[in-house]
Amino acid sequence: MMVRNTVVSTCDALDPVFHDAQRDALWTWLQLEPDSHIHPHYFVVINEACVPVTVACFQRIQLEALKQQFQQVECFTESNFMYIRYKVGLLFKRLPGTDVWVTPKDMMFWARKLLQIHTMEELIDRFGYDFITSFHVDLNPLFMHNAFPKNTLAFNALKNAVLATDARYAHYFMDSLSAYARQLTPYHQIVQEPVQDGISPHFALRVPHVVVSYMSFLGCTQEDGIVCRQDVNAFDCCRFYTIRIKIKADGLVMFHPVQGDADETSLVGTVVHFGETLLQLEPFSIHVRTVPIKDQVIQLHFNKPPFRVIQHYLSAHTLSICLEQDHWASTGDKLCSFHGQKGVLRLMKTLPLLDERIQPDLLVNPYSLFRMTPGQILEGVTRGEGRDAQTVRNTDGQIVPDAKAFYAKTFYFPIAYWSSEHFYAPSECTMDKILHQAVKGRSRGGGMRLGNMELFNGLRGNGLAACFEEKFFEHGDRIPNEHNPTISLPKSVELVKEDARFFKCHLKYQANSSVIMRK
């Protein structure tokens, strides 16, 4: 898909969980030879799959031929690792003087290999600063008015952004996407008109274009706080879950998924075994539980209803199930602009009325922009009909004297970071009324917030292990032990259990008496 000089890959080579890797064009071309030694020395990383290969196989793969055969493929080598990525959504530009298309990640590798350019400074001297920033400048032509870290943050946020707006497209690329917009709303506008080549219009980027007011509100002084009107549906989406279950059986195994639309039940489906030995299932997720019905019949339950079963793949040893779930924008979710102005969402029923007729969709603290991202203000003035409000009425309908506010239409997109997926050690503490985040300070009954200042000044200065031990164990909420309710454990134990289960480890906690009674 061409967007000015940028190509966005739309290849259909996906995760082999749902597709036959043996017939995939790229896998067939590579012809990997796995290394069976205990300590292999060479590896080929394809998307997220790391495959140990033999020395002969590693030396046989010619990346130049790979680039010629599959144009929109990111590939480079580092020491004894070879990285190949062919997911949808990668941004490519042609390296000047060559016929190779590169991404920001493999750009320097091919510049060294083909043009003998060894540093980023040499690349800028030859092709200009616009070349290395043009991967993002197509979406944000005002990048030069922002601090460089903010432009980098915006580019990284796009990797986790919820941008797909078509259910069929999202279902096809569900291994590369984690969510898609539920429906196109009046807020969704085309960011940049695509080239009329017969393909690009089908993949035009549509992002919510909302009215943002830059003003203080109810004492909200958090730089990363974004207040959203509750009836704005521009940030609602559908999410994907892929759950995997390890199967141990000696006969035919069948899976019967739940049919129909989502409801409040947690039942995913039923696994039936036609064999002699007992059916054994081992879920790879802590959110999946098994309920035996009979000796050879087991039900699977997912503890995050409601959901819909989209499709499943059953092999001899693994059952993979893809679930879809509606997600309504809620407090704690994250939004971001093309200028890297990322913030935490807070929903409210009503917002102040501007100029007697404009009720903004979002409220953002102005101090968060003037310091790092004045380009967003410039976008509102030049492209969003930005203006100063002459009158401001509060949520009670009363005019606020001498109130100052600037409002303009701005592109904001949701990030696949869901508040329901994260829980923190102090959940029962004093919360900020606007952002619903823990206030700072132990004396006020608040919680601990980890940012750059805390990371560098606190954790590195005083010791990471000691700080985590204090905050997650001594100051964290307590939960009763499942075997002995009289003993409470820190809530962080649940996090450790989930990680251990993912790495197929079994953790067993044993309570020992601190005082031994002598007879």
C-alpha positions as MATLAB code, in Angstrom:
seq = 'MMVRNTVVSTCDALDPVFHDAQRDALWTWLQLEPDSHIHPHYFVVINEACVPVTVACFQRIQLEALKQQFQQVECFTESNFMYIRYKVGLLFKRLPGTDVWVTPKDMMFWARKLLQIHTMEELIDRFGYDFITSFHVDLNPLFMHNAFPKNTLAFNALKNAVLATDARYAHYFMDSLSAYARQLTPYHQIVQEPVQDGISPHFALRVPHVVVSYMSFLGCTQEDGIVCRQDVNAFDCCRFYTIRIKIKADGLVMFHPVQGDADETSLVGTVVHFGETLLQLEPFSIHVRTVPIKDQVIQLHFNKPPFRVIQHYLSAHTLSICLEQDHWASTGDKLCSFHGQKGVLRLMKTLPLLDERIQPDLLVNPYSLFRMTPGQILEGVTRGEGRDAQTVRNTDGQIVPDAKAFYAKTFYFPIAYWSSEHFYAPSECTMDKILHQAVKGRSRGGGMRLGNMELFNGLRGNGLAACFEEKFFEHGDRIPNEHNPTISLPKSVELVKEDARFFKCHLKYQANSSVIMRK';
ca = [
       0.000    0.000    0.000;
       1.559    3.276   -1.089;
       1.247    6.349    1.128;
       3.460    8.920   -0.562;
       6.855    7.216   -0.437;
       5.974    4.681    2.258;
       4.807    1.116    1.721;
       2.773   -0.658    4.404;
       3.030   -4.434    4.185;
      -0.221   -6.386    3.841;
       1.224   -9.873    3.399;
      -0.950  -12.855    4.278;
       1.770  -15.031    5.812;
       0.662  -15.510    9.393;
       1.288  -17.482   12.550;
       1.379  -21.239   11.826;
      -1.076  -21.778   14.696;
      -3.918  -21.063   12.282;
      -2.152  -21.668    8.985;
      -0.192  -24.477    7.392;
       3.444  -23.425    7.709;
       4.595  -26.249    5.454;
       2.847  -24.626    2.490;
       3.744  -21.048    3.346;
       5.842  -19.437    0.608;
       8.444  -17.940    2.941;
       8.886  -21.080    5.044;
       9.207  -23.148    1.870;
      11.829  -20.762    0.484;
      13.896  -20.783    3.688;
      14.006  -24.595    4.080;
      15.290  -24.374    7.636;
      17.390  -27.209    9.019;
      16.855  -27.336   12.814;
      19.899  -28.025   14.959;
      19.332  -30.891   17.391;
      22.389  -30.235   19.560;
      21.899  -29.424   23.229;
      23.744  -26.108   22.863;
      23.071  -24.709   19.363;
      25.109  -21.753   18.142;
      23.038  -20.285   15.292;
      19.436  -19.109   15.356;
      16.855  -17.797   12.891;
      14.141  -15.651   14.488;
      11.001  -15.487   12.326;
       8.504  -13.073   13.854;
       8.396  -14.408   17.446;
       9.613  -17.940   16.680;
      13.293  -18.617   17.449;
      14.542  -21.659   15.521;
      18.022  -23.125   16.206;
      19.586  -24.052   12.860;
      22.746  -25.693   11.638;
      25.801  -23.728   10.548;
      25.302  -24.780    6.929;
      21.680  -23.612    6.970;
      22.616  -20.268    8.544;
      25.290  -19.615    5.913;
      23.099  -20.795    3.035;
      20.320  -18.214    3.580;
      21.069  -15.199    1.379;
      19.225  -12.134    2.643;
      19.723  -10.289   -0.668;
      17.815  -13.017   -2.481;
      15.193  -12.969    0.271;
      14.640   -9.235   -0.251;
      14.325   -9.757   -4.006;
      11.838  -12.605   -3.634;
       9.730  -11.010   -0.882;
       9.996   -7.219   -1.079;
       8.121   -6.299    2.096;
      10.156   -8.454    4.481;
      12.341   -7.067    7.247;
      15.562   -9.046    7.639;
      19.018   -8.519    9.099;
      21.692  -10.388   11.037;
      23.339   -9.681   14.375;
      26.205  -11.969   15.318;
      24.829  -15.528   15.254;
      21.170  -14.440   15.022;
      19.189  -13.842   11.833;
      15.962  -11.846   12.211;
      13.110  -12.083    9.692;
       9.766  -10.313   10.123;
       6.893  -10.412    7.666;
       3.931   -9.198    9.692;
       1.229   -6.895    8.439;
       1.714   -3.198    9.147;
       5.493   -2.872    8.719;
       6.562    0.439    7.163;
       9.019    0.263    4.248;
      10.906    2.849    2.201;
      13.224    2.289   -0.724;
      16.874    2.757    0.197;
      18.170    5.404   -2.256;
      20.495    4.024   -4.893;
      19.262    0.448   -4.422;
      16.196   -1.655   -5.155;
      15.865   -2.780   -1.518;
      12.950   -1.718    0.677;
      13.939   -1.182    4.311;
      12.254   -0.549    7.648;
      13.603    1.647   10.460;
      14.922   -1.511   12.123;
      16.958   -2.983    9.247;
      17.802    0.332    7.563;
      21.352    0.598    8.948;
      22.114   -3.067    8.219;
      21.399   -2.642    4.502;
      23.059    0.783    4.379;
      26.283   -0.808    5.642;
      25.970   -3.821    3.368;
      25.056   -2.082    0.102;
      26.263    1.517    0.447;
      29.164    1.185    2.922;
      27.461    3.668    5.265;
      28.411    2.684    8.797;
      26.888    5.347   11.048;
      23.614    7.215   11.294;
      25.490   10.495   10.858;
      26.818    9.353    7.474;
      23.309    8.326    6.443;
      21.933   11.755    7.385;
      24.771   13.542    5.563;
      24.045   11.646    2.350;
      20.236   11.495    2.277;
      19.179   14.186    4.724;
      17.434   14.127    8.063;
      14.026   13.818    6.393;
      14.869   10.329    5.155;
      15.214    8.752    8.597;
      12.145   10.590    9.926;
       9.947   10.164    6.857;
       8.597    6.851    8.150;
       6.527    8.977   10.524;
       6.361   12.336    8.748;
       3.648   11.054    6.401;
       1.293   10.830    9.376;
       2.654   13.806   11.317;
       4.035   16.559    9.062;
       4.539   18.788   12.137;
       7.059   16.487   13.796;
       9.807   19.126   13.740;
       7.923   21.160   16.374;
       8.040   18.338   18.940;
      10.797   17.009   21.134;
      12.498   14.048   19.470;
      11.608   11.540   22.266;
       7.929   12.363   21.754;
       8.143   11.553   18.041;
       9.791    8.260   18.915;
       7.083    7.525   21.482;
       4.362    8.207   18.911;
       5.995    5.866   16.418;
       6.234    3.107   19.028;
       2.635    3.706   20.145;
       1.447    3.077   16.584;
       2.738   -0.494   16.875;
       0.184   -1.175   19.639;
      -2.551    1.103   18.337;
      -6.065   -0.112   17.556;
      -6.247    0.959   13.911;
      -8.075   -1.831   12.060;
     -11.683   -0.855   11.335;
     -12.972   -3.834    9.363;
     -13.988   -7.053   11.098;
     -13.077   -9.271    8.138;
      -9.631   -7.710    7.862;
      -9.114   -8.015   11.617;
     -10.193  -11.666   11.740;
      -7.819  -12.527    8.914;
      -4.867  -10.876   10.652;
      -5.869  -11.806   14.198;
      -2.409  -13.247   14.914;
      -0.828   -9.883   14.182;
      -3.537   -7.726   15.775;
      -4.843   -7.748   19.327;
      -7.910   -5.579   18.712;
      -9.874   -3.693   16.078;
     -12.443   -0.903   16.106;
     -15.964   -2.257   16.535;
     -17.416   -0.007   13.844;
     -16.689    3.123   11.878;
     -18.136    6.096   13.732;
     -18.586    9.701   12.588;
     -15.401   10.425   14.528;
     -13.252    8.200   12.267;
     -11.612   10.271    9.548;
      -8.993    9.387    6.936;
      -5.628   10.671    8.130;
      -4.161   10.932    4.652;
      -5.829   10.367    1.312;
      -4.454    7.129   -0.159;
      -3.095    6.693   -3.650;
      -5.796    5.577   -6.083;
      -4.046    2.371   -7.108;
      -6.985    0.033   -6.559;
      -5.550   -1.391   -3.311;
      -4.645    1.456   -0.983;
      -8.204    2.838   -0.572;
      -9.222   -0.451    1.054;
      -6.517    0.027    3.708;
      -6.869    3.766    4.283;
      -5.949    4.719    7.831;
      -8.980    5.996    9.744;
      -8.426    7.456   13.207;
     -10.887    9.219   15.558;
     -10.816   12.983   14.955;
     -12.220   14.381   18.196;
     -12.713   17.845   19.671;
     -10.053   18.332   22.339;
     -10.192   21.159   24.856;
      -6.954   22.200   26.535;
      -7.932   23.502   29.953;
      -7.851   22.738   33.667;
     -10.814   20.800   34.997;
     -11.772   20.008   38.597;
      -8.212   20.522   39.723;
      -6.812   18.002   37.244;
      -3.095   18.769   37.042;
      -1.777   15.408   35.893;
       0.135   15.765   32.639;
      -0.903   12.303   31.459;
      -4.586   12.683   32.326;
      -7.209   12.658   29.544;
     -10.840   13.224   30.532;
     -13.315   11.764   28.017;
     -17.043   12.320   27.684;
     -18.852    9.088   28.468;
     -21.057    9.021   25.358;
     -18.084    9.170   22.962;
     -17.930    5.766   21.260;
     -14.882    6.430   19.087;
     -12.570    4.337   21.267;
     -14.698    1.199   21.690;
     -13.188   -1.900   20.131;
     -13.125   -5.687   19.953;
     -10.276   -7.696   21.440;
      -8.719  -11.034   20.568;
      -7.561  -13.728   22.961;
      -5.681  -16.802   21.775;
      -5.685  -19.526   24.408;
      -3.664  -22.710   24.033;
      -4.128  -26.023   25.809;
      -1.690  -28.921   25.825;
      -3.381  -32.276   25.175;
      -2.233  -35.686   26.352;
      -4.313  -38.504   24.864;
      -3.875  -41.744   22.931;
      -6.995  -41.615   20.755;
      -9.182  -39.307   18.719;
      -9.811  -35.911   20.347;
     -12.633  -33.583   19.303;
     -13.473  -30.056   20.425;
     -17.031  -28.714   20.411;
     -17.021  -24.903   20.822;
     -19.888  -22.865   22.198;
     -22.060  -21.546   19.380;
     -23.833  -18.206   19.125;
     -23.264  -14.683   20.380;
     -21.473  -13.691   23.535;
     -23.258  -14.101   26.857;
     -22.302  -14.133   30.510;
     -21.273  -17.792   30.611;
     -17.614  -18.678   30.950;
     -17.912  -21.923   28.972;
     -15.667  -22.020   25.894;
     -16.394  -25.551   24.744;
     -16.078  -29.251   25.460;
     -13.172  -31.588   24.691;
     -14.092  -35.237   24.069;
     -11.575  -38.087   23.943;
     -12.169  -41.446   22.226;
      -9.347  -43.538   23.652;
      -8.211  -45.851   26.419;
      -6.084  -43.626   28.658;
      -7.423  -40.756   30.708;
      -7.678  -37.414   28.889;
      -5.311  -34.772   30.312;
      -5.455  -31.044   29.499;
      -2.911  -28.427   30.580;
      -3.908  -24.796   29.852;
      -1.074  -22.358   29.172;
      -3.056  -19.457   30.653;
      -4.058  -18.802   34.225;
      -7.416  -17.493   32.954;
      -8.458  -20.925   31.635;
      -9.733  -23.683   33.903;
     -10.791  -27.241   33.160;
     -13.913  -28.899   34.585;
     -14.119  -32.720   34.176;
     -17.626  -33.911   33.279;
     -16.845  -37.576   32.692;
     -13.699  -39.647   32.392;
     -13.111  -38.598   28.783;
     -15.096  -35.341   28.658;
     -13.684  -32.028   29.938;
     -15.178  -28.554   29.684;
     -13.024  -25.450   29.175;
     -13.915  -22.197   30.936;
     -12.458  -18.725   30.363;
     -12.811  -16.401   33.346;
     -13.326  -13.200   31.324;
     -16.857  -13.408   29.908;
     -18.610  -12.447   27.730;
     -16.793  -13.586   24.586;
     -17.319  -15.280   21.222;
     -15.401  -18.257   19.838;
     -14.087  -17.178   16.426;
     -12.137  -20.240   15.351;
     -10.009  -23.046   16.724;
      -7.177  -25.278   15.575;
      -6.738  -28.801   16.934;
      -3.511  -30.751   16.448;
      -2.263  -33.979   17.979;
      -0.894  -32.279   21.091;
      -2.259  -28.716   21.149;
      -5.642  -27.003   21.032;
      -5.598  -23.312   20.061;
      -8.780  -21.267   20.415;
      -9.281  -17.663   19.316;
     -11.850  -15.658   21.280;
     -13.318  -12.248   20.525;
     -14.587   -9.875   23.195;
     -16.228   -6.455   23.080;
     -14.335   -3.802   25.003;
     -15.935   -0.501   25.906;
     -13.577    2.373   26.610;
     -13.161    2.640   30.368;
     -11.178    4.523   32.961;
      -7.565    3.413   32.933;
      -7.277    2.793   29.185;
      -4.701    4.724   27.196;
      -4.969    7.096   24.247;
      -2.235    8.696   22.178;
      -1.907   11.314   19.457;
       0.438   11.316   16.471;
       2.648   13.663   18.493;
       3.288   11.099   21.223;
       0.958   12.777   23.717;
      -0.067    9.604   25.533;
      -2.378    9.701   28.524;
      -4.615    7.713   30.840;
      -8.339    7.875   30.148;
     -10.972    8.982   32.647;
     -14.666    8.861   31.707;
     -17.146   11.493   32.900;
     -20.814   12.017   32.024;
     -20.648   15.740   31.252;
     -17.890   18.168   30.342;
     -17.816   21.982   30.304;
     -19.685   23.784   27.516;
     -17.598   26.080   25.306;
     -18.975   29.043   23.343;
     -22.530   28.029   24.315;
     -22.596   25.208   21.748;
     -19.402   23.129   21.791;
     -19.085   20.260   24.234;
     -15.579   18.802   23.813;
     -14.966   15.092   23.501;
     -11.670   15.137   25.427;
     -10.077   17.397   28.021;
      -6.276   17.591   28.175;
      -4.133   19.596   30.551;
      -2.348   22.320   28.528;
       0.878   21.973   30.518;
       1.421   18.573   28.927;
       1.801   20.138   25.462;
       3.675   23.409   25.773;
       6.809   21.735   27.089;
       7.298   18.800   24.696;
       4.663   18.740   21.944;
       3.718   22.214   20.689;
       3.234   20.562   17.297;
      -0.110   19.253   18.543;
      -1.298   22.808   19.210;
      -0.129   23.762   15.722;
      -2.060   20.811   14.275;
      -5.198   22.066   15.992;
      -4.715   25.576   14.605;
      -3.868   24.604   11.019;
      -5.883   21.406   10.536;
      -8.431   21.260   13.360;
     -10.209   24.648   13.283;
      -8.662   25.547   16.618;
      -9.748   28.663   18.486;
      -9.938   30.193   21.946;
     -13.213   29.783   23.799;
     -15.001   33.051   24.525;
     -17.273   31.599   27.205;
     -16.932   28.539   29.414;
     -19.795   26.982   31.363;
     -19.050   24.368   33.994;
     -20.922   21.092   34.352;
     -23.593   22.878   36.422;
     -24.320   25.293   33.569;
     -22.804   28.338   35.272;
     -20.451   30.670   33.413;
     -16.899   30.572   34.756;
     -15.566   34.154   34.837;
     -12.168   34.779   33.218;
     -11.930   31.132   32.164;
      -9.453   30.310   29.418;
      -9.661   27.335   27.095;
      -8.438   26.392   23.633;
     -10.223   23.702   21.639;
      -9.504   22.043   18.309;
     -10.034   18.789   16.452;
      -7.136   16.382   16.935;
      -6.392   12.798   15.962;
      -6.340   10.456   18.974;
      -6.183    6.671   18.763;
      -6.604    3.989   21.452;
      -3.663    1.822   22.473;
      -4.002   -1.897   23.140;
      -3.334   -1.396   26.847;
      -6.399   -2.327   28.847;
      -6.939   -1.373   32.459;
      -8.805   -4.630   33.077;
      -5.648   -6.590   32.205;
      -3.488   -4.946   34.859;
      -3.765   -4.923   38.602;
      -1.421   -3.220   40.967;
      -0.168   -4.131   44.430;
      -2.108   -1.388   46.306;
      -5.633   -1.612   44.882;
      -7.424   -0.466   48.044;
      -5.989    2.993   48.545;
      -6.876    6.658   48.164;
      -7.665    7.336   44.506;
      -7.491   10.541   42.495;
     -11.063   11.675   41.766;
     -10.316   12.525   38.150;
      -7.916    9.825   36.976;
      -8.786    7.018   39.414;
      -5.076    6.453   40.007;
      -3.476    6.063   43.392;
      -2.432    9.366   44.938;
       1.182    9.835   45.884;
       2.365    9.464   49.452;
       2.070    6.719   52.030;
       0.857    9.201   54.651;
      -2.246    9.901   52.536;
      -2.965    6.220   52.021;
      -1.776    6.340   48.429;
       0.261    4.048   46.233;
       3.532    3.992   44.389;
       3.809    5.223   40.823;
       6.762    4.115   38.725;
       7.973    6.641   36.157;
      11.336    7.720   34.780;
      12.212    9.690   37.897;
      11.357    6.783   40.174;
      13.210    4.396   37.896;
      16.485    6.299   37.785;
      16.492    8.002   41.183;
      14.735    5.386   43.264;
      15.172    1.910   41.875;
      18.681    2.209   40.486;
      19.907    4.377   43.327;
      18.548    2.313   46.215;
      18.481   -1.142   44.703;
      15.813   -2.717   42.533;
      15.409   -5.927   44.537;
      15.108   -4.175   47.895;
      12.555   -1.680   46.573;
      10.385   -4.347   44.957;
      10.511   -6.488   48.072;
       9.270   -3.589   50.172;
       6.566   -2.310   47.814;
       5.166   -5.580   46.496;
       5.422   -7.671   49.652;
       5.384   -5.406   52.696;
       3.107   -2.637   51.367;
       0.993   -4.693   48.959;
      -2.546   -5.926   49.527;
      -2.952   -9.300   51.151;
      -4.989  -12.276   49.981;
      -5.824  -15.408   52.017;
      -3.935  -18.602   51.318;
      -6.119  -21.088   49.437;
      -4.980  -23.937   51.730;
      -4.890  -22.035   55.014;
      -7.223  -18.990   55.209;
      -5.537  -17.805   58.402;
      -2.350  -17.047   56.455;
      -2.280  -14.088   54.052;
       0.052  -13.756   51.091;
       0.927  -10.644   49.043;
      -1.152  -10.193   45.901;
       2.059  -10.176   43.871;
       2.194  -13.932   44.466;
      -0.536  -14.272   41.822;
       1.737  -12.551   39.310;
       4.548  -14.956   40.116;
       2.213  -17.927   39.724;
       1.094  -16.767   36.289;
       4.674  -16.299   35.090;
       5.664  -19.685   36.474;
       2.777  -21.374   34.725;
       3.721  -19.748   31.434;
       7.252  -21.146   31.726;
       5.836  -24.549   32.756;
       7.143  -24.314   36.306;
       5.283  -25.456   39.390;
       5.514  -23.305   42.497;
       4.438  -24.728   45.827;
       4.127  -22.557   48.912;
       4.640  -24.072   52.325;
       3.761  -22.370   55.607;
       6.196  -23.014   58.441;
       5.481  -22.078   62.035;
       7.751  -19.367   63.355;
       7.337  -20.656   66.926;
       7.775  -24.319   67.805;
       6.020  -25.450   70.956;
       8.051  -27.849   73.064;
       6.322  -30.574   74.979;
];
